[in-house]
Amino acid sequence: MIQTIFFSGFMAALIYFFVLAGQTQSPSAWIYAVFLLIIFVQIMRTKQISKYRRIFQSAFAVFFMISFIGILYDVRGSMAITADTTLNAENPFCNIIIPAIMIPYALTKTIIYPGPIIGNFAAVIAMLFIWFIATVTIGKGWCGWVCFYGGWEDAVSRFAKKPRLHVLSHNKDFRAFQFAFLFFIILATVAVMSSVYCEWFCPFKLVTEFAPINNIPTLIATVLFIGLFLGLVIVMPFLTRKRFQCSTLCPFGAFQSLVDRLSGYRLCIDTEKCTGCLKCATACPFCAIDQDTITGKKGRPEITCAKCGECIGVCSSKAIRFEYAFEARKKKDASSCARPEPKTRFGRTVQALLDPQNLFIFSAFTFSVVISSRFVPDAINRIFRLFSGGVL
Amino acid sequence: MSIITSVVEPFGLGLSTGTWCVMYCAPVLLPFLLGRESLSHRKNISLIGLFLGGRLVTYIALGFALGLSGLLVLEFFDPVLARHLSTIAYIFCGMILLSSGFAPRILARLGCGNKTGNAPRCTRARVFSFVSGDRMTALLSGLCVGLHVCPPFWTAAFRSASSGTPLGGAMYFFMFYIGTLPFFIPLLGIPFLARYSGLFKRIARMTQVLVGGYFLIFIGIIPFLFGSK
């Protein structure tokens, strides 16, 4: 209880600062601020991390789309990328291609994306800064908590109560393919010095911006974009209850898996408590736990774990928990995740406040608040405007 | 041509712009080398050597042809032709990478395959095994990569054509090629990386197939048939 009050108080202050400050007259900002606070309090109070995280992320995905498309219409009158925006480097920079721009930059000192380098809206430097801070704090938790694209899959994956397609035995293949796709995107980008992912393989063009169809190659690309969105973001998550695109195709997800070692938090599987029921493996939306992880008593999920907390919720023996990265590195017994039990009430209170799970949730949710703070109130405003007879 | 223009200048050109060559060659070479079974230092060197040998053959042939044709050829050797040349090179390169990537499956499909690792017994499988083998893949992909027209390649083409003699043109491209070689030295360390788990090799093979597919379809067939985006 004490940690719920403690962290919720801090979160309320953060929400005020990022969502309400300067907008206290805006009903949409108040609506969103209250929504965020309720979500956070519910996560802390009920410990149903993934349930409330999903509600936030799904809502953010939809509102982000509404706001982003609205802004595009305000600025250029359509969702289509024009020759002018490309020539003037005005296309909003997207975090997914961060891994693809690094090597071309290192080799030629050129940022191959036609987007703004500086500025406060989706500029390259701003996105790189956000990515760096996210990486050293929550690591791949970005995918599990903040990503405004992943929310689509998270929502769709819950439409069916049970998976129609069981893919547990293919988890390793999916992981291998995701890394292969990342290396392919990097190498192909280096070869042609343009953003190959954005040109041909981005499933999210449908909910952001796209190249106008004015010749056969752009038609083929558009068909691919639609096919990838429908196949990997709608159909496969519905059939498998996995975040399928995130687990198989997203180059940013694969890259975050590789740099996640820089982050401060890990998930630990207590192999002494684990009964081997594989509920966590079946539930994991990122294909980060498979049979070998459990039977091999590895004591942690695979590298692609996004710390979404789904496994913690389904584990009936409470064998999965967060731990600090430094704890994971220095501990000798990999089989146990147990922490020493303090003897005094004060000690227990301090431990509860410094619990890695609480601190991770606080950090990840803070990121979610910061990233969504302008988009969601803007989207709510646009919806209000639409219903009161205006345009989106 | 003086010693400066026929030796020092192309060598300097290669040395100063070799990153471009690496950028064109790395997508082909890296996944190919990393995905090879039991890659010893010797095998690694021989495969890189064959790849670079293929590239050298293309360069010398081009330099010879450009020197023979003289400056007039530049009337025809325009960006459109260069793009077509690159597109065709990508199509062949993609086919080579794909056939090498899918070779075990195709050989098994051919019915007289080498599931046990023995040499295939029927002719068609033997021919396919030879064409898609590691050495032939390295050589053929080197031949194709040599045709990818990059900015320093343009400069070398112009200077070769202006050399006036076929030998002068070939020499220019040869020295340009020599200048780019130091950039390939890091590849000698590939066997240290390839020593890691089988998963690493598997990922490299998948990457090779994806690169091959991308070369063949997205920067090969689509631009060849319909033009670029």
Coordinates of C-alpha atoms in Angstrom, one line a residue, chain A residues 104 107-108 172-173 175-181 183-184 187-188 190-194 196 198-201 211 214-218 220-221 224-225, chain B residues 19-20 22-24 26-28 30-31 90 199-200 202-215 217-219 222-223 226-229:
Chain A
P104 CA 25.8 4.8 -43.2
L107 CA 30.9 5.5 -43.0
T108 CA 29.9 8.6 -44.9
K172 CA 13.5 -19.7 -31.9
D173 CA 12.8 -19.4 -35.6
R175 CA 13.8 -14.7 -33.0
A176 CA 16.4 -15.8 -35.6
F177 CA 14.4 -14.3 -38.4
Q178 CA 14.0 -11.0 -36.6
F179 CA 17.8 -10.6 -36.1
A180 CA 18.4 -11.7 -39.7
F181 CA 15.9 -9.0 -40.8
F183 CA 21.1 -7.3 -40.3
F184 CA 19.5 -7.4 -43.8
L187 CA 23.3 -4.1 -45.0
A188 CA 20.7 -3.2 -47.6
V190 CA 24.4 0.6 -46.6
A191 CA 24.3 -0.8 -50.1
V192 CA 21.7 1.6 -51.5
M193 CA 22.2 4.5 -49.0
S194 CA 18.5 5.0 -48.5
V196 CA 15.1 0.4 -47.4
C198 CA 10.7 2.8 -45.1
E199 CA 10.7 2.3 -48.8
W200 CA 9.4 -1.3 -48.9
F201 CA 8.8 -3.0 -45.6
A211 CA 4.4 7.8 -50.7
N214 CA 2.1 7.5 -59.1
N215 CA 3.9 4.6 -60.7
I216 CA 4.1 0.8 -60.5
P217 CA 6.9 0.5 -58.0
T218 CA 5.0 2.8 -55.5
I220 CA 3.9 -2.5 -55.4
A221 CA 5.3 -0.8 -52.2
L224 CA 3.3 -4.5 -49.5
F225 CA 2.7 -2.0 -46.8
Chain B
T19 CA 34.4 2.8 -48.2
W20 CA 32.0 2.9 -51.2
V22 CA 32.9 -1.9 -48.8
M23 CA 29.3 -0.5 -48.8
Y24 CA 28.6 -2.4 -52.0
A26 CA 29.6 -6.0 -47.4
P27 CA 25.9 -6.9 -47.9
V28 CA 27.1 -9.7 -50.2
L30 CA 29.4 -10.6 -44.7
P31 CA 26.3 -12.9 -44.5
Y90 CA 21.8 -6.8 -58.8
L199 CA 22.3 -19.7 -34.3
F200 CA 24.8 -17.1 -35.5
R202 CA 21.6 -19.6 -39.2
I203 CA 20.9 -15.9 -38.8
A204 CA 23.7 -15.2 -41.4
R205 CA 22.2 -17.6 -43.9
M206 CA 18.7 -16.1 -43.4
T207 CA 20.3 -12.6 -44.0
Q208 CA 22.0 -13.9 -47.1
V209 CA 18.6 -15.1 -48.5
L210 CA 17.0 -11.8 -47.6
V211 CA 19.7 -9.7 -49.2
G212 CA 19.5 -12.0 -52.3
G213 CA 15.8 -11.5 -52.5
Y214 CA 16.1 -7.8 -52.0
F215 CA 18.7 -7.5 -54.8
I217 CA 13.3 -8.2 -56.6
F218 CA 13.4 -4.8 -55.1
I219 CA 16.5 -3.3 -56.8
I222 CA 11.2 -4.0 -60.2
P223 CA 13.4 -1.1 -61.4
F226 CA 9.1 -0.5 -64.2
G227 CA 11.8 2.0 -63.4
S228 CA 12.6 3.3 -60.0
K229 CA 10.2 4.7 -57.4

